DNA sequence: TAGATTGTTAATCGATTAACAATC
DNA sequence: TAGATTGTTAATCGATTAACAATC
């Protein structure tokens, strides 16, 4: 059933399909064609059909795709029902924002622990969840079968933290640091978010746009 | 001097070159070959040379690249010295994290205003910068020649906010919402960060990894 | 049945990698 | 000079787009 070797580009589009299908469903739309979906996705009908066919024939010729069915299939493909158990390490600004703001239960995860090394915030809560001493991290993860960790810590602290997470069985990392996890743990599943890199690319584009304007 | 049509893939790698060159410089390394740089970048020597040659011949045959010089050139290409004036709209969790955490001055921007619609936080400060009433946003941007806005607001509020920003001359957006700015303003320069999409792709990869393990 | 729209193969386009002459 | 390493062209690989037969 599950085809291998789906390209990263296709995977990256799946959440957007899911998002737009959710909107269509909320509108009460029952069916959608690849053309219409492409319009919403700012894509092409061809790409939509190619993408969806990586996983199986979800459509009906002459009819299109059932919004609810397709949405459900994509949820299954993404694994949004898996509720992987996750901990957050680092309850600074970014960590707190992540913990307080994201609707993990819709995104395939369940946040069950928050850890920090700042004594003064131990015991205070983010969304009902107490902040714990990072020294308990390893035993907590081992005891609770933690699947994933969200890393919102300084880069220099990352190697040690990842080491202890890995040794207690955690293999999945949402990494906001610049530490290169996959270098040290090639079998880890990692998604990096480098906000400063993204901001620099925005700076480049802005700079380009300004120069183009000056020329004309 | 400035070559057009540089592909997005190349641009996205520039911040990483910059980052690693900074590290090399801090180590006191004076020169680096494309091969060595590729190793650090987890790339290939060929790609490094192709990338850098999009912008000009920064190297010397038989020698390699001067770390300091190359770093400087990439900074110029990215426009990191431009210090674009930016405002943050939305001082909730994500907004506060962005404002407090990012070193804008190293990333091409200067944060000069923070706005929110929550009366109870007006006047309180993030990094010396007072939170203002969003009703002053439009006049503030017009008066202060603001280049860019960082949007950390709910999706439904985005169209109105972007409208008022656009009308006071802002053309550059770092967009944490799911509002599709470029649809309404095709000449805007936009970088989107959809954290929930990224988390879903992590869920997919994790799900894949689990299934692969179960098979074996 | 006729019209619509998929699933799928083929063609195109772009990005990465390999090769090598130029040259420091 | 000889060795190293770039800049650049050519070859490969992968992703997107186009085309069309299958079929609801």
CSV table of C-alpha atoms (C1' of nucleotides) in Angstrom, one decimal:
chain,number,residue,atom,x,y,z
A,1,UNK,CA,0.0,0.0,0.0
A,2,UNK,CA,2.7,2.4,1.0
A,3,UNK,CA,4.9,3.4,-1.9
A,4,UNK,CA,8.4,4.2,-1.2
A,5,UNK,CA,10.7,6.9,-2.6
A,6,UNK,CA,8.2,9.7,-2.6
A,7,UNK,CA,10.1,12.8,-3.3
A,8,UNK,CA,10.6,15.5,-0.6
A,9,UNK,CA,9.0,18.0,-2.9
A,10,UNK,CA,5.8,16.0,-3.0
A,11,UNK,CA,5.8,15.6,0.8
A,12,UNK,CA,6.2,19.3,1.4
A,13,UNK,CA,3.1,20.0,-0.6
A,14,UNK,CA,0.9,17.5,1.4
A,15,UNK,CA,0.2,19.8,4.3
A,16,UNK,CA,-1.0,22.4,1.9
A,17,UNK,CA,-3.4,20.0,0.2
A,18,UNK,CA,-4.6,19.0,3.6
A,19,UNK,CA,-5.1,22.7,4.6
A,20,UNK,CA,-7.0,23.6,1.5
A,21,UNK,CA,-9.1,20.5,1.6
A,22,UNK,CA,-10.0,21.3,5.2
A,23,UNK,CA,-11.2,24.8,4.0
A,24,UNK,CA,-13.2,23.3,1.1
A,25,UNK,CA,-14.8,20.8,3.6
A,26,UNK,CA,-15.7,23.7,5.9
A,27,UNK,CA,-17.3,25.5,2.9
A,28,UNK,CA,-19.4,22.4,2.4
A,29,UNK,CA,-17.7,21.6,-0.9
A,30,UNK,CA,-18.1,17.9,-1.7
A,31,UNK,CA,-16.1,17.3,-4.8
A,32,UNK,CA,-13.1,19.0,-6.4
A,33,UNK,CA,-11.3,18.5,-9.7
A,34,UNK,CA,-7.5,18.5,-10.1
A,35,UNK,CA,-7.9,21.8,-12.0
A,36,UNK,CA,-9.8,23.5,-9.2
A,37,UNK,CA,-7.4,22.2,-6.6
A,38,UNK,CA,-4.5,23.4,-8.6
A,39,UNK,CA,-6.0,26.8,-8.7
A,40,UNK,CA,-6.3,26.9,-5.0
A,41,UNK,CA,-2.8,25.5,-4.5
A,42,UNK,CA,-1.3,27.8,-7.1
A,43,UNK,CA,-0.1,24.7,-8.9
A,44,UNK,CA,-1.1,22.9,-12.1
A,45,UNK,CA,-3.7,20.2,-12.6
A,46,UNK,CA,-1.0,18.0,-13.8
A,47,UNK,CA,1.0,18.3,-10.7
A,48,UNK,CA,-2.0,17.7,-8.5
A,49,UNK,CA,-2.7,14.5,-10.2
A,50,UNK,CA,0.9,13.4,-10.2
A,51,UNK,CA,1.2,14.2,-6.5
A,52,UNK,CA,-1.9,12.3,-5.5
A,53,UNK,CA,-1.1,9.4,-7.7
A,54,UNK,CA,2.1,8.8,-5.8
A,55,UNK,CA,-0.1,7.3,-3.1
A,56,UNK,CA,-3.0,5.7,-5.1
A,57,UNK,CA,-5.9,6.5,-7.3
A,58,UNK,CA,-8.0,8.7,-5.0
A,59,UNK,CA,-10.1,10.2,-7.8
A,60,UNK,CA,-12.9,9.1,-10.1
A,61,UNK,CA,-12.7,9.8,-13.8
A,62,UNK,CA,-15.3,12.3,-15.0
A,63,UNK,CA,-16.0,13.3,-11.4
A,64,UNK,CA,-12.9,14.5,-9.6
A,65,UNK,CA,-12.0,13.9,-6.0
A,66,UNK,CA,-14.2,13.6,-2.9
A,67,UNK,CA,-13.1,16.4,-0.6
A,68,UNK,CA,-13.7,14.5,2.6
A,69,UNK,CA,-12.3,11.2,1.4
A,70,UNK,CA,-9.2,12.9,-0.1
A,71,UNK,CA,-8.6,14.9,3.1
A,72,UNK,CA,-8.9,11.7,5.1
A,73,UNK,CA,-6.4,9.9,2.9
A,74,UNK,CA,-3.9,12.7,3.1
A,75,UNK,CA,-4.3,12.7,6.9
A,76,UNK,CA,-3.5,9.0,6.9
A,77,UNK,CA,-0.5,9.4,4.6
A,78,UNK,CA,0.9,12.2,6.8
A,79,UNK,CA,0.1,10.1,9.9
A,80,UNK,CA,-1.8,12.8,11.7
A,81,UNK,CA,-3.7,10.3,13.7
A,82,UNK,CA,-0.5,8.9,15.2
A,83,UNK,CA,-0.2,11.3,18.1
A,84,UNK,CA,3.5,10.8,18.6
A,85,UNK,CA,4.5,11.6,22.1
A,86,UNK,CA,6.8,14.6,22.2
A,87,UNK,CA,8.7,16.7,24.7
A,88,UNK,CA,9.8,20.3,24.3
A,89,UNK,CA,13.3,21.1,25.5
A,90,UNK,CA,14.0,24.8,26.1
A,91,UNK,CA,11.2,27.0,27.4
A,92,UNK,CA,12.7,30.3,26.3
A,93,UNK,CA,10.9,32.6,23.9
A,94,UNK,CA,10.8,30.3,21.0
A,95,UNK,CA,10.0,27.2,23.0
A,96,UNK,CA,7.2,28.9,24.9
A,97,UNK,CA,5.8,30.2,21.6
A,98,UNK,CA,5.8,26.7,20.1
A,99,UNK,CA,4.3,25.1,23.2
A,100,UNK,CA,1.6,27.7,23.6
A,101,UNK,CA,0.7,28.3,20.0
A,102,UNK,CA,0.7,25.1,18.1
A,103,UNK,CA,-2.2,22.8,17.9
A,104,UNK,CA,-0.2,19.6,18.2
A,105,UNK,CA,-3.2,17.3,18.3
A,106,UNK,CA,-4.0,18.3,14.7
A,107,UNK,CA,-0.4,17.9,13.6
A,108,UNK,CA,0.3,14.4,14.6
A,109,UNK,CA,1.9,15.0,18.0
A,110,UNK,CA,1.0,15.2,21.7
A,111,UNK,CA,3.2,17.4,23.9
A,112,UNK,CA,3.6,15.6,27.2
A,113,UNK,CA,6.6,17.3,28.8
A,114,UNK,CA,8.5,20.6,28.9
A,115,UNK,CA,12.0,20.9,30.1
A,116,UNK,CA,14.4,23.8,30.8
A,117,UNK,CA,17.5,24.4,32.8
A,118,UNK,CA,16.3,27.6,34.4
A,119,UNK,CA,15.4,26.8,38.0
A,120,UNK,CA,13.3,30.0,38.4
A,121,UNK,CA,10.7,28.7,36.0
A,122,UNK,CA,10.4,25.1,37.2
A,123,UNK,CA,6.9,24.3,38.1
A,124,UNK,CA,5.3,27.2,36.1
A,125,UNK,CA,3.0,26.1,33.4
A,126,UNK,CA,2.4,26.5,29.7
A,127,UNK,CA,-1.0,25.3,28.6
A,128,UNK,CA,-1.5,23.1,31.7
A,129,UNK,CA,1.9,21.6,31.3
A,130,UNK,CA,4.5,22.1,34.0
A,131,UNK,CA,8.0,23.1,33.2
A,132,UNK,CA,10.5,20.4,34.5
A,133,UNK,CA,14.1,20.3,35.3
A,134,UNK,CA,16.1,19.2,32.3
A,135,UNK,CA,18.1,16.9,34.5
A,136,UNK,CA,15.0,14.7,34.6
A,137,UNK,CA,14.8,14.6,30.8
A,138,UNK,CA,16.5,11.4,30.1
A,139,UNK,CA,14.6,9.3,32.7
A,140,UNK,CA,11.3,10.9,31.7
A,141,UNK,CA,11.8,10.0,28.0
A,142,UNK,CA,12.9,6.5,28.8
A,143,UNK,CA,10.0,6.0,31.2
A,144,UNK,CA,7.3,7.5,28.9
A,145,UNK,CA,8.3,6.1,25.6
A,146,UNK,CA,8.8,9.5,24.0
A,147,UNK,CA,8.9,9.6,20.2
A,148,UNK,CA,10.0,13.1,19.4
A,149,UNK,CA,11.7,16.2,20.8
A,150,UNK,CA,11.3,19.8,19.9
A,151,UNK,CA,14.6,21.5,20.4
A,152,UNK,CA,14.5,25.2,21.3
A,153,UNK,CA,17.8,25.5,23.1
A,154,UNK,CA,21.1,27.2,22.4
A,155,UNK,CA,23.3,25.5,19.8
A,156,UNK,CA,26.1,24.6,22.3
A,157,UNK,CA,23.7,22.8,24.6
A,158,UNK,CA,22.2,20.8,21.7
A,159,UNK,CA,24.8,18.0,21.4
A,160,UNK,CA,24.5,16.9,25.0
A,161,UNK,CA,20.7,17.1,25.1
A,162,UNK,CA,20.3,15.2,21.8
A,163,UNK,CA,22.7,12.6,23.1
A,164,UNK,CA,20.6,12.0,26.2
A,165,UNK,CA,17.4,12.0,24.2
A,166,UNK,CA,18.8,9.6,21.7
A,167,UNK,CA,20.0,7.3,24.4
A,168,UNK,CA,16.6,7.1,25.9
A,169,UNK,CA,15.1,6.1,22.6
A,170,UNK,CA,14.0,9.4,21.0
A,171,UNK,CA,14.6,9.3,17.2
A,172,UNK,CA,12.6,12.3,15.9
A,173,UNK,CA,13.7,15.9,16.3
A,174,UNK,CA,12.2,19.2,15.4
A,175,UNK,CA,15.3,21.2,15.5
A,176,UNK,CA,15.4,25.0,15.9
A,177,UNK,CA,19.1,25.1,16.6
A,178,UNK,CA,22.0,25.1,14.1
A,179,UNK,CA,23.4,21.8,15.5
A,180,UNK,CA,23.6,19.2,12.8
A,181,UNK,CA,21.9,16.3,14.4
A,182,UNK,CA,22.1,14.0,11.4
A,183,UNK,CA,25.8,14.2,11.3
A,184,UNK,CA,26.1,12.5,14.7
A,185,UNK,CA,22.9,10.4,14.4
A,186,UNK,CA,22.3,9.3,10.8
A,187,UNK,CA,19.2,7.3,11.7
A,188,UNK,CA,17.4,10.2,13.3
A,189,UNK,CA,14.4,11.8,11.6
A,190,UNK,CA,15.0,15.5,11.6
A,191,UNK,CA,13.2,18.6,10.4
A,192,UNK,CA,15.3,21.8,10.8
A,193,UNK,CA,13.9,25.3,11.1
A,194,UNK,CA,16.6,27.9,10.7
A,195,UNK,CA,14.7,31.1,11.2
A,196,UNK,CA,17.7,33.3,10.7
A,197,UNK,CA,18.5,31.7,7.4
A,198,UNK,CA,15.0,32.4,6.2
A,199,UNK,CA,15.2,36.0,7.3
A,200,UNK,CA,18.5,36.4,5.3
A,201,UNK,CA,16.8,35.1,2.2
A,202,UNK,CA,14.1,37.6,2.7
A,203,UNK,CA,16.8,40.2,2.9
A,204,UNK,CA,18.2,39.1,-0.4
A,205,UNK,CA,14.9,39.3,-2.1
A,206,UNK,CA,14.2,42.7,-0.7
A,207,UNK,CA,17.6,43.9,-1.7
A,208,UNK,CA,17.0,42.5,-5.3
A,209,UNK,CA,13.6,44.2,-5.4
A,210,UNK,CA,15.1,47.6,-4.4
A,211,UNK,CA,17.9,47.4,-6.9
A,212,UNK,CA,15.4,46.5,-9.7
A,213,UNK,CA,13.4,49.5,-8.8
A,214,UNK,CA,16.4,51.8,-8.8
A,215,UNK,CA,17.3,50.7,-12.3
A,216,UNK,CA,13.9,51.6,-13.7
B,1,UNK,CA,27.6,43.3,-11.7
B,2,UNK,CA,24.4,41.8,-10.4
B,3,UNK,CA,23.4,38.8,-12.3
B,4,UNK,CA,19.7,38.1,-12.7
B,5,UNK,CA,17.9,34.8,-12.6
B,6,UNK,CA,19.7,33.3,-9.7
B,7,UNK,CA,17.7,30.2,-8.8
B,8,UNK,CA,15.8,30.0,-5.5
B,9,UNK,CA,17.8,26.9,-4.6
B,10,UNK,CA,21.1,28.8,-4.8
B,11,UNK,CA,19.7,31.7,-2.7
B,12,UNK,CA,18.5,29.3,0.0
B,13,UNK,CA,22.1,28.0,0.4
B,14,UNK,CA,23.7,31.4,0.7
B,15,UNK,CA,22.9,31.9,4.4
B,16,UNK,CA,24.5,28.5,5.1
B,17,UNK,CA,27.7,29.5,3.3
B,18,UNK,CA,27.7,32.7,5.3
B,19,UNK,CA,27.2,30.8,8.5
B,20,UNK,CA,30.0,28.3,7.9
B,21,UNK,CA,32.3,31.0,6.6
B,22,UNK,CA,31.7,32.9,9.8
B,23,UNK,CA,32.7,29.8,11.8
B,24,UNK,CA,35.8,29.2,9.7
B,25,UNK,CA,36.8,32.9,10.2
B,26,UNK,CA,36.3,32.5,14.0
B,27,UNK,CA,38.6,29.5,13.9
B,28,UNK,CA,41.2,31.6,12.2
B,29,UNK,CA,41.0,29.8,8.9
B,30,UNK,CA,42.2,32.0,6.1
B,31,UNK,CA,41.5,30.0,3.0
B,32,UNK,CA,39.2,27.3,2.0
B,33,UNK,CA,38.8,25.1,-1.1
B,34,UNK,CA,35.5,24.3,-2.7
B,35,UNK,CA,36.1,20.7,-1.6
B,36,UNK,CA,36.5,21.6,2.0
B,37,UNK,CA,33.6,24.0,1.9
B,38,UNK,CA,31.5,21.3,0.3
B,39,UNK,CA,32.4,18.9,3.2
B,40,UNK,CA,31.2,21.4,5.8
B,41,UNK,CA,28.1,22.2,3.8
B,42,UNK,CA,27.3,18.5,3.1
B,43,UNK,CA,27.3,19.4,-0.5
B,44,UNK,CA,29.7,18.8,-3.4
B,45,UNK,CA,32.7,20.8,-4.6
B,46,UNK,CA,31.0,21.1,-7.9
B,47,UNK,CA,27.9,22.7,-6.4
B,48,UNK,CA,29.9,25.1,-4.3
B,49,UNK,CA,31.8,26.3,-7.4
B,50,UNK,CA,28.6,26.6,-9.4
B,51,UNK,CA,26.8,28.4,-6.7
B,52,UNK,CA,29.6,31.0,-6.1
B,53,UNK,CA,30.1,31.5,-9.8
B,54,UNK,CA,26.6,32.7,-10.1
B,55,UNK,CA,27.8,35.9,-8.6
B,56,UNK,CA,31.4,36.1,-9.9
B,57,UNK,CA,34.8,34.6,-9.6
B,58,UNK,CA,35.6,34.9,-5.9
B,59,UNK,CA,38.3,32.2,-5.9
B,60,UNK,CA,41.9,31.9,-7.1
B,61,UNK,CA,43.0,28.9,-9.1
B,62,UNK,CA,45.3,26.7,-7.2
B,63,UNK,CA,44.5,28.5,-4.0
B,64,UNK,CA,40.8,28.3,-3.2
B,65,UNK,CA,38.8,31.1,-1.6
B,66,UNK,CA,39.8,33.6,1.0
B,67,UNK,CA,37.4,33.0,3.9
B,68,UNK,CA,37.1,36.7,5.0
B,69,UNK,CA,36.7,38.0,1.4
B,70,UNK,CA,34.1,35.3,0.4
B,71,UNK,CA,32.2,35.9,3.6
B,72,UNK,CA,32.1,39.6,2.9
B,73,UNK,CA,31.0,39.1,-0.7
B,74,UNK,CA,28.1,36.8,0.4
B,75,UNK,CA,27.1,39.4,3.0
B,76,UNK,CA,27.0,42.0,0.2
B,77,UNK,CA,25.0,39.6,-2.1
B,78,UNK,CA,22.5,39.0,0.7
B,79,UNK,CA,22.4,42.7,1.5
B,80,UNK,CA,23.1,42.1,5.2
B,81,UNK,CA,24.4,45.6,5.5
B,82,UNK,CA,21.2,47.2,4.3
B,83,UNK,CA,19.5,47.3,7.7
B,84,UNK,CA,16.0,47.4,6.3
B,85,UNK,CA,13.6,49.1,8.7
B,86,UNK,CA,11.0,46.6,10.0
B,87,UNK,CA,8.0,46.5,12.2
B,88,UNK,CA,6.6,43.5,14.0
B,89,UNK,CA,2.9,43.1,14.0
B,90,UNK,CA,1.5,40.8,16.7
B,91,UNK,CA,3.2,40.5,20.0
B,92,UNK,CA,1.8,37.2,21.0
B,93,UNK,CA,3.9,34.2,21.7
B,94,UNK,CA,5.5,33.9,18.3
B,95,UNK,CA,5.9,37.6,17.8
B,96,UNK,CA,7.5,38.1,21.2
B,97,UNK,CA,9.8,35.2,20.5
B,98,UNK,CA,10.9,36.6,17.2
B,99,UNK,CA,11.4,40.1,18.6
B,100,UNK,CA,13.3,39.0,21.6
B,101,UNK,CA,15.4,36.2,20.1
B,102,UNK,CA,16.5,37.2,16.6
B,103,UNK,CA,19.7,39.2,16.1
B,104,UNK,CA,18.1,41.4,13.3
B,105,UNK,CA,21.2,43.6,13.0
B,106,UNK,CA,23.1,40.6,11.7
B,107,UNK,CA,20.4,39.5,9.3
B,108,UNK,CA,19.8,42.7,7.3
B,109,UNK,CA,17.0,44.3,9.3
B,110,UNK,CA,16.4,46.7,12.1
B,111,UNK,CA,13.3,46.3,14.2
B,112,UNK,CA,12.0,49.8,15.0
B,113,UNK,CA,8.4,49.2,16.0
B,114,UNK,CA,6.2,46.5,17.7
B,115,UNK,CA,2.4,46.6,17.4
B,116,UNK,CA,-0.5,44.7,18.9
B,117,UNK,CA,-4.2,45.1,19.4
B,118,UNK,CA,-4.2,44.0,23.0
B,119,UNK,CA,-4.6,47.2,25.1
B,120,UNK,CA,-3.2,45.5,28.2
B,121,UNK,CA,0.3,45.2,26.8
B,122,UNK,CA,0.6,48.6,25.3
B,123,UNK,CA,3.6,50.3,26.7
B,124,UNK,CA,5.4,47.2,27.9
B,125,UNK,CA,8.7,46.5,26.3
B,126,UNK,CA,10.5,43.8,24.4
B,127,UNK,CA,14.2,44.4,24.1
B,128,UNK,CA,13.9,48.2,24.9
B,129,UNK,CA,11.1,48.5,22.2
B,130,UNK,CA,7.7,49.6,23.4
B,131,UNK,CA,4.6,47.8,22.2
B,132,UNK,CA,2.3,50.2,20.4
B,133,UNK,CA,-1.4,50.3,19.5
B,134,UNK,CA,-1.9,48.7,16.1
B,135,UNK,CA,-4.2,51.6,15.2
B,136,UNK,CA,-1.0,53.7,14.9
B,137,UNK,CA,0.6,51.2,12.5
B,138,UNK,CA,-0.3,52.8,9.3
B,139,UNK,CA,0.8,56.3,10.2
B,140,UNK,CA,3.9,55.0,11.9
B,141,UNK,CA,5.0,53.1,8.8
B,142,UNK,CA,4.3,56.0,6.5
B,143,UNK,CA,6.2,58.5,8.7
B,144,UNK,CA,9.2,56.3,9.3
B,145,UNK,CA,9.7,54.8,5.8
B,146,UNK,CA,9.3,51.2,7.0
B,147,UNK,CA,10.6,48.6,4.5
B,148,UNK,CA,9.4,45.4,6.0
B,149,UNK,CA,6.8,43.8,8.3
B,150,UNK,CA,7.0,40.6,10.3
B,151,UNK,CA,3.5,39.2,10.6
B,152,UNK,CA,2.7,37.2,13.7
B,153,UNK,CA,-1.0,37.7,13.8
B,154,UNK,CA,-4.1,35.5,13.3
B,155,UNK,CA,-4.9,34.7,9.7
B,156,UNK,CA,-8.2,36.6,9.7
B,157,UNK,CA,-6.5,39.8,10.8
B,158,UNK,CA,-3.9,39.5,8.1
B,159,UNK,CA,-5.7,40.9,5.1
B,160,UNK,CA,-6.6,44.2,6.8
B,161,UNK,CA,-3.1,44.6,8.4
B,162,UNK,CA,-1.3,43.9,5.1
B,163,UNK,CA,-3.6,46.3,3.3
B,164,UNK,CA,-2.7,49.1,5.6
B,165,UNK,CA,1.0,48.2,5.6
B,166,UNK,CA,0.9,48.1,1.8
B,167,UNK,CA,-0.8,51.4,1.5
B,168,UNK,CA,1.9,53.0,3.7
B,169,UNK,CA,4.6,51.7,1.4
B,170,UNK,CA,5.6,48.4,3.0
B,171,UNK,CA,6.5,45.9,0.3
B,172,UNK,CA,8.4,43.2,2.2
B,173,UNK,CA,6.7,40.7,4.5
B,174,UNK,CA,7.9,37.9,6.7
B,175,UNK,CA,4.7,36.0,7.0
B,176,UNK,CA,3.9,33.5,9.8
B,177,UNK,CA,0.2,33.4,8.9
B,178,UNK,CA,-1.5,31.3,6.2
B,179,UNK,CA,-2.8,34.4,4.5
B,180,UNK,CA,-1.6,34.4,0.8
B,181,UNK,CA,-0.1,37.9,0.5
B,182,UNK,CA,1.2,37.5,-3.0
B,183,UNK,CA,-2.3,36.7,-4.3
B,184,UNK,CA,-3.5,40.1,-3.4
B,185,UNK,CA,-0.2,42.0,-3.8
B,186,UNK,CA,1.8,40.4,-6.6
B,187,UNK,CA,4.6,42.9,-6.3
B,188,UNK,CA,5.2,42.2,-2.6
B,189,UNK,CA,8.4,40.4,-1.5
B,190,UNK,CA,7.3,37.6,0.8
B,191,UNK,CA,8.9,34.8,2.8
B,192,UNK,CA,6.4,32.5,4.4
B,193,UNK,CA,7.0,30.4,7.4
B,194,UNK,CA,4.3,27.8,8.0
B,195,UNK,CA,5.4,26.1,11.2
B,196,UNK,CA,2.4,23.7,11.2
B,197,UNK,CA,3.1,22.6,7.7
B,198,UNK,CA,6.7,21.8,8.7
B,199,UNK,CA,5.6,19.8,11.7
B,200,UNK,CA,3.2,17.8,9.5
B,201,UNK,CA,6.1,16.8,7.2
B,202,UNK,CA,8.1,15.8,10.3
B,203,UNK,CA,5.1,13.6,11.3
B,204,UNK,CA,5.1,12.0,7.8
B,205,UNK,CA,8.8,11.2,8.1
B,206,UNK,CA,8.4,9.8,11.5
B,207,UNK,CA,5.5,7.7,10.4
B,208,UNK,CA,7.6,6.4,7.5
B,209,UNK,CA,10.5,5.6,9.8
B,210,UNK,CA,8.2,3.7,12.2
B,211,UNK,CA,6.6,1.7,9.4
B,212,UNK,CA,10.0,0.8,7.9
B,213,UNK,CA,11.2,-0.4,11.3
B,214,UNK,CA,8.1,-2.6,11.8
B,215,UNK,CA,8.7,-4.3,8.5
B,216,UNK,CA,12.2,-5.3,9.4
C,1,DT,C1',-24.2,8.3,-25.2
C,2,DA,C1',-21.4,12.6,-24.6
C,3,DG,C1',-18.8,15.4,-21.5
C,4,DA,C1',-15.7,15.5,-17.9
C,5,DT,C1',-11.9,14.3,-15.7
C,6,DT,C1',-8.8,11.0,-14.1
C,7,DG,C1',-4.4,8.0,-14.2
C,8,DT,C1',-0.3,7.5,-16.7
C,9,DT,C1',3.2,7.9,-20.2
C,10,DA,C1',6.1,11.1,-22.8
C,11,DA,C1',8.3,15.7,-23.3
C,12,DT,C1',10.3,19.5,-21.2
C,13,DC,C1',12.6,22.0,-18.0
C,14,DG,C1',15.8,23.0,-14.3
C,15,DA,C1',19.1,21.7,-11.0
C,16,DT,C1',23.0,18.8,-9.7
C,17,DT,C1',27.1,16.4,-10.8
C,18,DA,C1',31.1,15.3,-13.6
C,19,DA,C1',34.8,16.5,-16.4
C,20,DC,C1',38.5,19.2,-17.9
C,21,DA,C1',41.0,23.1,-19.8
C,22,DA,C1',42.7,27.5,-17.7
C,23,DT,C1',45.7,29.4,-14.5
C,24,DC,C1',47.6,30.7,-10.1
D,1,DT,C1',57.9,24.3,-13.2
D,2,DA,C1',54.5,21.1,-11.0
D,3,DG,C1',50.6,20.7,-8.1
D,4,DA,C1',46.4,22.4,-6.8
D,5,DT,C1',42.2,24.2,-7.6
D,6,DT,C1',39.2,27.2,-9.9
D,7,DG,C1',35.7,28.6,-13.7
D,8,DT,C1',33.0,26.7,-17.0
D,9,DT,C1',31.0,23.5,-20.3
D,10,DA,C1',28.8,19.0,-20.9
D,11,DA,C1',26.3,15.0,-19.0
D,12,DT,C1',23.1,13.3,-15.8
D,13,DC,C1',19.4,13.3,-12.9
D,14,DG,C1',15.0,14.6,-11.0
D,15,DA,C1',10.9,17.3,-11.0
D,16,DT,C1',7.4,19.6,-13.5
D,17,DT,C1',4.4,20.1,-17.4
D,18,DA,C1',1.9,18.4,-21.4
D,19,DA,C1',-0.7,15.0,-23.8
D,20,DC,C1',-4.0,11.5,-24.2
D,21,DA,C1',-6.2,7.1,-23.7
D,22,DA,C1',-9.1,5.0,-20.1
D,23,DT,C1',-13.4,5.4,-17.9
D,24,DC,C1',-16.9,7.2,-15.0
